[in-house]
Tab-separated table of C-alpha atoms and ligand atoms in Angstrom:
chain	number	residue	atom	x	y	z
A	597	MET	CA	0.000	0.000	0.000
A	598	ARG	CA	1.160	3.496	-0.737
A	599	GLY	CA	0.156	5.468	2.232
A	600	SER	CA	-1.371	5.141	5.552
A	601	LEU	CA	-4.716	6.330	6.667
A	602	SER	CA	-5.769	9.891	6.223
A	603	GLY	CA	-8.702	11.871	7.333
A	604	GLY	CA	-9.745	9.248	9.798
A	605	LYS	CA	-12.520	9.586	12.278
A	606	ALA	CA	-15.805	7.766	12.074
A	607	MET	CA	-14.552	4.238	12.481
A	608	ASP	CA	-17.730	2.878	10.993
A	609	ARG	CA	-17.207	4.388	7.507
A	610	ARG	CA	-14.154	3.499	5.481
A	611	ILE	CA	-13.195	3.967	1.853
A	612	VAL	CA	-10.624	1.623	0.357
A	613	LEU	CA	-9.213	3.105	-2.841
A	614	GLY	CA	-7.908	0.443	-5.221
A	615	ALA	CA	-5.955	0.089	-8.467
A	616	ALA	CA	-8.898	-2.016	-9.577
A	617	VAL	CA	-11.813	-3.976	-8.166
A	618	LEU	CA	-12.701	-7.492	-9.203
A	619	ALA	CA	-16.008	-7.923	-7.390
A	620	GLY	CA	-16.237	-11.661	-7.992
A	621	ALA	CA	-15.154	-14.431	-10.337
A	622	ASP	CA	-17.860	-13.577	-12.847
A	623	ALA	CA	-17.598	-9.819	-12.488
A	624	SER	CA	-15.877	-7.491	-14.895
A	625	LEU	CA	-12.670	-5.763	-13.853
A	626	ARG	CA	-13.157	-2.129	-12.827
A	627	LEU	CA	-9.964	-0.088	-13.038
A	628	ASP	CA	-9.310	2.865	-10.714
A	629	CYS	CA	-12.150	1.817	-8.427
A	630	GLY	CA	-12.578	1.249	-4.717
A	631	VAL	CA	-15.016	0.194	-2.046
A	632	LEU	CA	-17.057	2.138	0.515
A	633	ILE	CA	-17.644	0.246	3.756
A	634	GLU	CA	-20.045	1.099	6.557
A	635	GLY	CA	-19.649	-0.961	9.681
A	636	ALA	CA	-19.278	-4.575	8.599
A	637	ARG	CA	-20.829	-4.200	5.160
A	638	ILE	CA	-20.056	-2.829	1.722
A	639	VAL	CA	-22.322	0.015	0.681
A	640	ALA	CA	-20.801	0.976	-2.665
A	641	VAL	CA	-18.224	-0.062	-5.241
A	642	GLY	CA	-17.262	2.703	-7.621
A	643	PRO	CA	-14.625	4.990	-9.150
A	644	ASN	CA	-12.056	6.235	-6.647
A	645	ALA	CA	-12.714	9.876	-7.586
A	646	GLN	CA	-16.416	9.511	-6.941
A	647	LEU	CA	-15.887	7.776	-3.601
A	648	THR	CA	-13.414	10.444	-2.484
A	649	ALA	CA	-15.679	13.295	-3.565
A	650	HIS	CA	-18.399	12.040	-1.242
A	651	ALA	CA	-16.084	10.827	1.504
A	652	GLY	CA	-17.391	13.116	4.235
A	653	ASP	CA	-15.870	11.955	7.500
A	654	ALA	CA	-15.023	8.477	6.206
A	655	GLU	CA	-11.572	7.066	6.842
A	656	ILE	CA	-9.639	6.703	3.591
A	657	LEU	CA	-7.310	3.777	3.059
A	658	ASP	CA	-5.189	4.384	-0.007
A	659	ALA	CA	-4.561	1.020	-1.677
A	660	ARG	CA	-4.246	2.299	-5.244
A	661	ASP	CA	-1.377	-0.106	-5.854
A	662	LEU	CA	-3.536	-3.113	-5.007
A	663	ILE	CA	-6.175	-5.149	-6.829
A	664	LEU	CA	-9.168	-5.461	-4.512
A	665	CYS	CA	-11.099	-8.720	-4.628
A	666	PRO	CA	-13.156	-10.934	-2.306
A	667	GLY	CA	-11.076	-12.726	0.325
A	668	TRP	CA	-10.228	-16.384	-0.168
A	669	VAL	CA	-12.381	-18.984	1.539
A	670	ASN	CA	-10.746	-22.082	2.972
A	671	ALA	CA	-13.632	-24.521	2.633
A	672	HIS	CA	-11.987	-27.304	4.599
A	673	HIS	CA	-9.231	-26.864	7.128
A	674	HIS	CA	-7.674	-28.584	10.136
A	675	ALA	CA	-5.881	-25.872	12.097
A	676	TYR	CA	-4.426	-28.456	14.484
A	677	GLY	CA	-2.660	-30.023	11.485
A	678	LEU	CA	0.200	-27.560	11.736
A	679	LEU	CA	1.258	-29.243	14.986
A	680	ALA	CA	2.118	-32.255	12.853
A	681	HIS	CA	3.613	-30.685	9.764
A	682	GLY	CA	6.554	-32.800	8.659
A	683	ILE	CA	5.725	-35.410	11.299
A	684	PRO	CA	8.946	-36.093	13.237
A	685	ILE	CA	8.820	-39.884	13.160
A	686	ALA	CA	11.665	-42.290	12.759
A	687	GLY	CA	11.589	-44.817	9.946
A	688	ASP	CA	9.130	-45.162	7.091
A	689	ALA	CA	5.642	-43.725	7.220
A	690	PRO	CA	2.900	-46.370	7.169
A	691	ARG	CA	1.759	-47.289	3.679
A	692	GLY	CA	-1.831	-46.821	2.569
A	693	PHE	CA	-4.498	-44.400	3.739
A	694	ASP	CA	-6.065	-46.697	6.351
A	695	ARG	CA	-2.697	-47.642	7.878
A	696	PHE	CA	-1.657	-43.989	7.912
A	697	LEU	CA	-4.716	-43.204	10.062
A	698	SER	CA	-4.683	-46.223	12.351
A	699	ASP	CA	-0.927	-46.534	12.944
A	700	LEU	CA	0.163	-42.927	12.955
A	701	TRP	CA	-2.276	-40.042	12.665
A	702	TRP	CA	-4.886	-41.241	15.168
A	703	PRO	CA	-2.633	-42.496	18.011
A	704	ARG	CA	0.221	-40.008	17.637
A	705	VAL	CA	-1.691	-36.830	16.788
A	706	GLU	CA	-5.489	-36.734	17.133
A	707	ASP	CA	-5.765	-38.785	20.322
A	708	ARG	CA	-3.079	-36.750	22.121
A	709	LEU	CA	-4.424	-33.259	21.469
A	710	ASP	CA	-5.502	-31.166	24.443
A	711	GLY	CA	-7.091	-27.737	24.788
A	712	SER	CA	-3.949	-25.626	24.953
A	713	MET	CA	-2.448	-27.326	21.889
A	714	ILE	CA	-5.668	-26.791	19.989
A	715	GLU	CA	-6.047	-23.117	20.881
A	716	ALA	CA	-2.391	-22.335	20.140
A	717	ALA	CA	-2.565	-24.053	16.754
A	718	MET	CA	-5.722	-22.168	15.848
A	719	ALA	CA	-4.153	-18.809	16.725
A	720	VAL	CA	-1.100	-19.422	14.524
A	721	SER	CA	-3.220	-20.798	11.757
A	722	CYS	CA	-5.363	-17.645	11.837
A	723	ALA	CA	-2.221	-15.496	11.517
A	724	ASP	CA	-1.121	-17.519	8.496
A	725	MET	CA	-4.557	-17.343	6.909
A	726	ILE	CA	-4.826	-13.580	7.420
A	727	ARG	CA	-1.417	-13.102	5.780
A	728	SER	CA	-2.449	-15.353	2.880
A	729	GLY	CA	-5.708	-13.515	2.227
A	730	PHE	CA	-8.129	-16.036	3.646
A	731	THR	CA	-11.075	-14.200	5.159
A	732	ALA	CA	-13.300	-17.181	5.996
A	733	PHE	CA	-12.820	-20.865	6.693
A	734	CYS	CA	-14.418	-24.073	7.861
A	735	ASP	CA	-12.355	-25.917	10.448
A	736	VAL	CA	-12.729	-29.551	11.419
A	737	LEU	CA	-11.106	-30.366	14.742
A	738	GLU	CA	-10.188	-34.046	15.028
A	739	ALA	CA	-9.517	-34.515	18.724
A	740	PRO	CA	-11.931	-37.083	20.123
A	741	LEU	CA	-10.373	-37.206	23.594
A	742	ALA	CA	-9.782	-33.489	24.142
A	743	GLY	CA	-12.956	-33.069	26.206
A	744	THR	CA	-15.726	-30.515	26.175
A	745	GLY	CA	-15.223	-26.814	25.578
A	746	VAL	CA	-12.529	-27.155	22.913
A	747	LEU	CA	-14.649	-25.406	20.290
A	748	ASP	CA	-14.976	-22.439	22.641
A	749	LEU	CA	-11.181	-22.291	22.902
A	750	GLU	CA	-10.925	-22.310	19.124
A	751	ALA	CA	-13.637	-19.663	18.838
A	752	ARG	CA	-11.731	-17.438	21.248
A	753	ALA	CA	-8.635	-17.596	19.037
A	754	VAL	CA	-10.634	-16.964	15.854
A	755	GLU	CA	-12.511	-14.026	17.362
A	756	ARG	CA	-9.303	-12.418	18.538
A	757	ALA	CA	-7.868	-12.819	15.041
A	758	GLY	CA	-11.032	-11.408	13.446
A	759	LEU	CA	-11.714	-14.084	10.811
A	760	ARG	CA	-15.049	-15.543	9.767
A	761	ALA	CA	-15.388	-19.252	10.499
A	762	ALA	CA	-17.573	-22.319	10.827
A	763	LEU	CA	-16.094	-24.585	13.511
A	764	CYS	CA	-16.839	-28.200	14.332
A	765	LEU	CA	-15.483	-31.185	16.211
A	766	GLU	CA	-15.373	-34.409	14.255
A	767	ALA	CA	-17.558	-37.130	15.775
A	768	SER	CA	-17.121	-40.852	15.183
A	769	GLU	CA	-17.470	-44.131	17.056
A	770	ARG	CA	-13.773	-44.859	16.774
A	771	HIS	CA	-13.480	-44.654	20.577
A	772	GLY	CA	-16.942	-46.134	21.138
A	773	ALA	CA	-20.471	-44.810	20.872
A	774	GLU	CA	-20.344	-42.733	24.065
A	775	VAL	CA	-17.292	-40.665	23.061
A	776	GLY	CA	-18.901	-40.172	19.650
A	777	ARG	CA	-22.199	-38.997	21.099
A	778	GLN	CA	-20.396	-36.526	23.351
A	779	ALA	CA	-18.803	-34.978	20.268
A	780	LEU	CA	-22.199	-34.719	18.560
A	781	TRP	CA	-23.554	-33.026	21.656
A	782	GLU	CA	-20.599	-30.649	21.825
A	783	ASN	CA	-21.230	-29.547	18.227
A	784	GLU	CA	-24.928	-29.146	18.843
A	785	ARG	CA	-24.393	-27.067	21.975
A	786	PHE	CA	-21.800	-24.879	20.265
A	787	ALA	CA	-23.935	-24.355	17.142
A	788	ARG	CA	-26.986	-23.430	19.216
A	789	GLU	CA	-25.044	-20.982	21.352
A	790	ARG	CA	-23.424	-19.334	18.350
A	791	GLY	CA	-26.553	-19.036	16.212
A	792	ARG	CA	-26.377	-17.998	12.572
A	793	ASP	CA	-25.543	-14.305	12.752
A	794	GLY	CA	-22.035	-14.035	14.162
A	795	LEU	CA	-18.606	-14.264	12.540
A	796	VAL	CA	-17.980	-17.613	14.238
A	797	ARG	CA	-20.620	-20.295	13.911
A	798	GLY	CA	-20.975	-23.988	14.633
A	799	MET	CA	-21.567	-26.987	12.432
A	800	GLN	CA	-22.399	-30.646	13.117
A	801	CYS	CA	-19.733	-33.062	11.899
A	802	LEU	CA	-19.192	-36.776	11.527
A	803	HIS	CA	-16.209	-38.654	10.173
A	804	THR	CA	-16.892	-41.427	7.626
A	805	SER	CA	-18.959	-44.508	6.833
A	806	PHE	CA	-16.147	-46.686	8.192
A	807	THR	CA	-16.065	-45.032	11.625
A	808	CYS	CA	-19.804	-44.322	12.060
A	809	SER	CA	-22.736	-46.750	12.232
A	810	GLU	CA	-26.136	-46.207	10.679
A	811	GLY	CA	-27.612	-45.179	14.039
A	812	PHE	CA	-24.803	-42.705	14.618
A	813	VAL	CA	-25.258	-41.095	11.193
A	814	ARG	CA	-28.985	-40.712	11.872
A	815	ALA	CA	-28.219	-39.171	15.270
A	816	ALA	CA	-25.853	-36.639	13.673
A	817	LYS	CA	-28.477	-35.692	11.106
A	818	GLU	CA	-31.155	-35.249	13.787
A	819	SER	CA	-28.793	-33.216	15.925
A	820	ALA	CA	-28.000	-30.831	13.041
A	821	ALA	CA	-31.710	-30.380	12.401
A	822	ARG	CA	-32.345	-29.594	16.094
A	823	ALA	CA	-29.530	-27.042	16.134
A	824	GLY	CA	-30.512	-25.586	12.752
A	825	CYS	CA	-26.914	-25.886	11.577
A	826	ASP	CA	-25.028	-27.359	8.640
A	827	LEU	CA	-23.457	-30.816	8.682
A	828	HIS	CA	-19.997	-31.836	7.537
A	829	LEU	CA	-18.396	-35.172	6.703
A	830	HIS	CA	-15.317	-36.576	4.973
A	831	LEU	CA	-16.423	-38.585	1.952
A	832	SER	CA	-14.444	-41.165	-0.041
A	833	GLU	CA	-11.041	-39.597	0.347
A	834	SER	CA	-9.490	-42.684	-1.230
A	835	ALA	CA	-10.567	-46.070	-2.613
A	836	TYR	CA	-10.569	-47.414	0.953
A	837	GLU	CA	-13.990	-46.027	1.991
A	838	PRO	CA	-15.977	-47.297	-1.024
A	839	LYS	CA	-14.314	-50.714	-0.645
A	840	GLU	CA	-15.176	-50.880	3.062
A	841	CYS	CA	-18.710	-49.603	2.489
A	842	LEU	CA	-19.360	-52.194	-0.208
A	843	ARG	CA	-18.041	-54.921	2.124
A	844	ARG	CA	-20.101	-53.766	5.126
A	845	HIS	CA	-23.283	-52.473	3.510
A	846	GLY	CA	-23.280	-53.742	-0.085
A	847	VAL	CA	-23.466	-50.250	-1.586
A	848	ARG	CA	-21.092	-47.369	-2.233
A	849	PRO	CA	-20.915	-44.534	0.358
A	850	VAL	CA	-23.047	-41.946	-1.462
A	851	HIS	CA	-25.842	-44.497	-1.848
A	852	TRP	CA	-25.501	-45.748	1.714
A	853	TYR	CA	-25.910	-42.215	3.099
A	854	ASP	CA	-28.738	-41.655	0.634
A	855	GLN	CA	-30.610	-44.639	2.024
A	856	LEU	CA	-30.385	-42.971	5.444
A	857	GLY	CA	-31.938	-39.742	4.121
A	858	PHE	CA	-28.717	-37.929	4.841
A	859	TRP	CA	-28.108	-35.759	1.779
A	860	ASP	CA	-29.509	-32.292	1.263
A	861	GLU	CA	-28.270	-28.733	0.710
A	862	THR	CA	-27.202	-28.357	4.356
A	863	VAL	CA	-24.516	-31.043	4.017
A	864	LEU	CA	-20.898	-30.206	3.187
A	865	ALA	CA	-18.932	-33.212	1.918
A	866	SER	CA	-15.184	-32.773	1.814
A	867	GLN	CA	-12.677	-34.734	-0.311
A	868	VAL	CA	-15.134	-36.625	-2.598
A	869	VAL	CA	-12.314	-38.253	-4.546
A	870	ALA	CA	-13.267	-41.914	-5.129
A	871	VAL	CA	-16.791	-41.395	-6.462
A	872	THR	CA	-18.512	-42.781	-9.557
A	873	ASP	CA	-20.568	-40.832	-12.124
A	874	ASP	CA	-23.644	-42.319	-10.551
A	875	GLU	CA	-22.633	-41.026	-7.124
A	876	ILE	CA	-21.880	-37.557	-8.522
A	877	ALA	CA	-25.334	-37.487	-10.107
A	878	ARG	CA	-26.927	-38.295	-6.748
A	879	LEU	CA	-24.918	-35.613	-4.940
A	880	ALA	CA	-25.975	-33.085	-7.565
A	881	GLU	CA	-29.601	-34.143	-7.334
A	882	ARG	CA	-29.484	-33.604	-3.556
A	883	ARG	CA	-27.662	-30.263	-3.955
A	884	VAL	CA	-24.870	-31.327	-1.603
A	885	ARG	CA	-22.048	-28.855	-0.997
A	886	ILE	CA	-18.511	-29.952	-1.848
A	887	ALA	CA	-15.034	-28.979	-0.639
A	888	HIS	CA	-12.131	-29.905	-2.923
A	889	MET	CA	-8.568	-30.419	-1.650
A	890	PRO	CA	-6.361	-30.935	-4.709
A	891	LEU	CA	-3.062	-31.044	-2.796
A	892	SER	CA	-3.862	-33.191	0.240
A	893	ASN	CA	-5.699	-35.706	-1.961
A	894	CYS	CA	-2.393	-36.267	-3.709
A	895	GLU	CA	-0.505	-36.447	-0.401
A	896	VAL	CA	-2.461	-39.464	0.811
A	897	GLY	CA	-2.415	-41.118	-2.594
A	898	GLY	CA	-6.196	-40.774	-2.771
A	899	GLY	CA	-6.297	-39.742	-6.400
A	900	ILE	CA	-7.732	-36.756	-8.243
A	901	ALA	CA	-11.331	-35.835	-7.473
A	902	PRO	CA	-13.590	-35.651	-10.552
A	903	ILE	CA	-14.251	-31.950	-10.037
A	904	PRO	CA	-14.882	-30.979	-13.702
A	905	GLN	CA	-17.575	-33.684	-13.863
A	906	MET	CA	-19.145	-32.333	-10.657
A	907	ILE	CA	-19.222	-28.801	-12.043
A	908	GLU	CA	-20.779	-30.096	-15.247
A	909	ARG	CA	-23.547	-31.605	-13.120
A	910	GLY	CA	-24.191	-28.260	-11.435
A	911	LEU	CA	-22.273	-28.763	-8.195
A	912	GLU	CA	-20.254	-25.772	-6.981
A	913	PRO	CA	-17.198	-27.013	-5.059
A	914	GLY	CA	-15.196	-24.760	-2.781
A	915	LEU	CA	-11.455	-25.158	-2.272
A	916	GLY	CA	-9.714	-26.212	0.930
A	917	THR	CA	-6.235	-26.691	2.296
A	918	ASP	CA	-7.133	-29.659	4.524
A	919	GLY	CA	-4.610	-28.361	7.070
A	920	TYR	CA	-1.835	-29.536	4.764
A	921	ILE	CA	-0.220	-26.869	2.533
A	922	ASN	CA	-2.113	-23.884	3.894
A	923	ASP	CA	-1.470	-21.548	0.986
A	924	PRO	CA	-4.458	-20.446	-1.118
A	925	PHE	CA	-2.331	-19.743	-4.187
A	926	GLU	CA	-0.758	-23.202	-4.170
A	927	VAL	CA	-4.168	-24.787	-3.709
A	928	MET	CA	-5.662	-22.718	-6.534
A	929	ARG	CA	-2.794	-23.674	-8.815
A	930	GLY	CA	-3.264	-27.313	-7.839
A	931	ALA	CA	-6.913	-27.103	-8.848
A	932	PHE	CA	-6.032	-25.244	-12.046
A	933	LEU	CA	-3.318	-27.681	-13.148
A	934	LEU	CA	-4.174	-31.165	-11.864
A	935	HIS	CA	-7.454	-31.515	-13.700
A	936	LYS	CA	-5.961	-30.351	-16.976
A	937	GLY	CA	-3.288	-33.005	-16.629
A	938	ALA	CA	-5.723	-35.714	-15.596
A	939	ALA	CA	-8.134	-34.911	-18.444
A	940	ARG	CA	-5.354	-34.187	-20.976
A	941	ASP	CA	-7.431	-31.127	-21.804
A	942	ALA	CA	-6.180	-27.574	-21.216
A	943	SER	CA	-9.695	-26.154	-21.442
A	944	VAL	CA	-10.960	-27.665	-18.193
A	945	MET	CA	-10.860	-25.606	-14.994
A	946	PRO	CA	-10.136	-22.120	-16.352
A	947	ALA	CA	-8.734	-19.605	-13.871
A	948	ARG	CA	-12.117	-17.879	-13.527
A	949	THR	CA	-13.662	-21.136	-12.333
A	950	VAL	CA	-10.877	-21.668	-9.824
A	951	LEU	CA	-11.300	-18.098	-8.607
A	952	GLY	CA	-15.012	-18.727	-8.081
A	953	MET	CA	-14.247	-21.904	-6.137
A	954	ALA	CA	-11.880	-19.965	-3.890
A	955	THR	CA	-14.434	-17.203	-3.218
A	956	ALA	CA	-18.228	-17.334	-3.719
A	957	TRP	CA	-18.582	-21.105	-4.111
A	958	GLY	CA	-16.408	-21.652	-1.064
A	959	ALA	CA	-18.452	-19.147	0.945
A	960	ARG	CA	-21.662	-20.960	0.051
A	961	ALA	CA	-20.063	-24.322	0.832
A	962	ILE	CA	-19.200	-23.326	4.389
A	963	GLY	CA	-22.535	-21.684	5.131
A	964	PHE	CA	-21.741	-18.001	4.580
A	965	PRO	CA	-23.519	-17.486	1.242
A	966	GLU	CA	-23.566	-13.726	1.742
A	967	ALA	CA	-19.736	-13.564	1.628
A	968	GLY	CA	-17.528	-14.087	-1.437
A	969	ALA	CA	-18.499	-11.028	-3.501
A	970	LEU	CA	-17.813	-7.293	-3.326
A	971	ALA	CA	-21.201	-5.675	-3.764
A	972	PRO	CA	-23.508	-3.378	-1.809
A	973	GLY	CA	-25.099	-5.190	1.109
A	974	HIS	CA	-22.479	-7.922	1.233
A	975	PRO	CA	-20.044	-8.390	4.118
A	976	ALA	CA	-16.899	-6.292	3.765
A	977	ASP	CA	-14.524	-9.271	3.454
A	978	LEU	CA	-11.884	-8.208	0.962
A	979	ILE	CA	-8.210	-8.432	0.215
A	980	GLY	CA	-5.711	-6.297	-1.638
A	981	ILE	CA	-3.171	-7.999	-3.896
A	982	ASP	CA	-0.101	-6.331	-5.353
A	983	ASP	CA	-0.803	-4.919	-8.793
A	984	ALA	CA	2.878	-4.549	-9.611
A	985	PRO	CA	4.659	-6.627	-12.247
A	986	GLY	CA	3.545	-8.741	-15.133
A	987	THR	CA	1.589	-7.829	-18.216
A	988	PRO	CA	-0.970	-5.032	-17.975
A	989	LEU	CA	-4.034	-5.973	-16.006
A	990	THR	CA	-7.108	-6.503	-18.195
A	991	ALA	CA	-10.559	-7.980	-17.805
A	992	ASP	CA	-9.372	-10.979	-19.807
A	993	ASN	CA	-6.260	-11.773	-17.813
A	994	VAL	CA	-7.139	-10.734	-14.254
A	995	ALA	CA	-8.163	-14.233	-13.156
A	996	ASP	CA	-4.924	-15.704	-14.531
A	997	GLN	CA	-2.967	-12.883	-12.925
A	998	LEU	CA	-4.445	-13.630	-9.509
A	999	VAL	CA	-4.573	-17.423	-9.627
A	1000	LEU	CA	-1.309	-18.147	-11.441
A	1001	PHE	CA	1.036	-15.202	-11.160
A	1002	ARG	CA	0.636	-13.960	-7.614
A	1003	GLY	CA	1.585	-15.554	-4.308
A	1004	ARG	CA	0.816	-15.118	-0.639
A	1005	GLY	CA	3.564	-12.500	-0.359
A	1006	ASP	CA	1.566	-10.320	-2.738
A	1007	VAL	CA	-1.346	-10.114	-0.297
A	1008	LYS	CA	-0.928	-6.703	1.339
A	1009	LEU	CA	-4.311	-6.041	2.877
A	1010	THR	CA	-6.921	-8.235	4.568
A	1011	ILE	CA	-10.260	-6.874	5.791
A	1012	VAL	CA	-13.025	-8.947	7.395
A	1013	ALA	CA	-16.424	-7.520	8.284
A	1014	GLY	CA	-15.023	-4.038	7.715
A	1015	ARG	CA	-12.154	-4.529	10.172
A	1016	VAL	CA	-8.560	-4.271	8.944
A	1017	LEU	CA	-6.738	-7.426	10.052
A	1018	PHE	CA	-3.545	-7.049	8.021
A	1019	ARG	CA	-1.706	-4.160	6.367
A	1020	ASN	CA	1.837	-2.860	5.984
A	1021	GLY	CA	3.146	-6.343	6.740
A	1022	VAL	CA	1.574	-6.487	10.186
A	1023	VAL	CA	-1.259	-8.653	11.493
A	1024	GLU	CA	-2.991	-5.991	13.560
A	1025	THR	CA	-5.241	-8.161	15.684
A	1026	MET	CA	-2.650	-10.154	17.587
A	1027	ASP	CA	0.887	-10.237	18.935
A	1028	GLU	CA	2.091	-12.580	16.233
A	1029	GLY	CA	5.477	-13.269	17.809
A	1030	ALA	CA	3.904	-14.356	21.089
A	1031	VAL	CA	1.325	-16.487	19.289
A	1032	ARG	CA	4.032	-18.288	17.314
A	1033	ALA	CA	6.212	-18.803	20.389
A	1034	ALA	CA	3.269	-20.326	22.287
A	1035	ALA	CA	2.564	-22.711	19.430
A	1036	ARG	CA	6.196	-23.854	19.321
A	1037	LEU	CA	5.928	-24.888	22.967
A	1038	GLU	CA	2.736	-26.811	22.260
A	1039	VAL	CA	4.324	-28.623	19.302
A	1040	ALA	CA	7.167	-29.661	21.590
A	1041	ARG	CA	4.679	-30.939	24.191
A	1042	LEU	CA	2.800	-32.989	21.586
A	1043	TRP	CA	5.912	-34.672	20.236
A	1044	ALA	CA	7.344	-35.242	23.691
A	1045	GLY	CA	4.198	-37.285	24.296
A	1046	ARG	CA	2.887	-34.914	26.942
A	1047	GLY	CA	-0.606	-34.427	25.562
A	1048	ARG	CA	-3.600	-36.558	26.472
A	1049	GLY	CA	-2.663	-40.186	27.051
A	1050	GLY	CA	0.995	-39.208	27.264
B	522	ZN	ZN1	-9.893	-33.195	6.186
C-alpha cells in the first residue's frame, strides 16, 4: 500500500481506494475503483474519484497499488494439522491411507491433542490465513479425547484474530459410541449458542462410513436439524472407503448415506475423490455442498477428485487446504493444473472457475452465502493484492494474474467484516510473535508425548 490512513474519524465508515476492483469471479474488472464500507458491510463499489468526492468523514485507506477482490475462503481446514507438519517420526511412514490413520495419525496426533495445543494451533493458523488472504474458513477439529469446551477455545482464538469461520469437532465411534455422542452433543451445543448471525458459527460433523454406524449417522443428522446448523463429513477420500462400504453395507458410500436420508443442501462433503458418475449425479440431485482439496488428496495417494464432472452436473465445489499446505495460491494452482493433466485437456478448470471456487462457491459451501463477492449489502470481506509486475491488467487476464502469477507475499491487505486485520506487513489483531512462540511450545509438548494419554 502506498500510504497510511488519512482523514480518519468515524470508524464505521471506510473507503478503500484500489488500483482495480474485481467484485467476484464472474464480475468485470473495474480499473481505478474502490469500495465504501459502513460498519461490517459494503455500501458501494465505484470509481475512486467519486468515492473520495463524497467521503465526508469516512476514513480513507489508499490502496491504489492493489487489486481489490473478495477474500479467499478455505472450505476445509484442520488448524491443528500444523502441529504435525513434517511429522517427526523415525523410519518409514505407514503405507496406505487406512494404515496412515490407524498406525500414525490417530494415536500419535489426534488422540493426544488437548485444549492448549488446539487453541495455540488455531491462533497461529489464523495469523497464516490472514497473511495469505483467507477471510473465511471451515475448520474440522479431530480430537476425540480433548474433552468438552474445545470449540470455545478455538472460537476465542478466531474471534481475537477477526476471521469468519464455521467450527466443528469431528464425531465418530472410533473410541466407542459414548465418546462419539459426546462430540455430537458438543457440536450441537456450540452451534446453538453461536446461532447464525455471528462471525464464528458452529456446524455438526461426523467422520466417515467406516467409523460411524447407521444409528450414529442418523443421530448426527437429527442433531443438526435440532440445532438448525449445517453438517460436515469426509467422503471417499481414497478407494478405501468405497471398498469398506461395499463390504459392510453392499453399496457405495453416497448411496448408503442416501438410504439414510442424509443428503440435502445443508450437508458439506469434503474430499469426494473416489466417487462414480452415478454417485456424482446423486450428490448433484441432492444439492450437496462440496469442498475440494487438490493437494492433500495427492498427499495421501487418494487420487484426483472428478471436479470438472461435478461442475458439469451443477455442483459448486469450494477449495480447501485440509490443514496440509495452507497456501491459497498453491491450492488454486493445484486445482487449475491437476485436472488439466488428468483430463489431458487444457480447457478444463479455467482460472475464472478456480477463482469462483476460492471465493463465492467456497463461501456458500461453508454456510456463509452472503460472503464471497464485493457488492452493496455484502459483508466487507476483501483483500488487496499487489498490482505490480507482469503484463498489464485486463478484464481478460485478471483471473490468470491472480490465480497463477501472484503468491501469498503479494497479499498486502486483509479486511473482514469491515475490520482491517492485516496491512503494511503487520497482522494488527494479535501479537504474532507471542502467538508463534506459544505454538512452538505446544508442538514440543505434543511430540514429547505430553498431551492426552501421554
Ligand atoms: Zn480433512
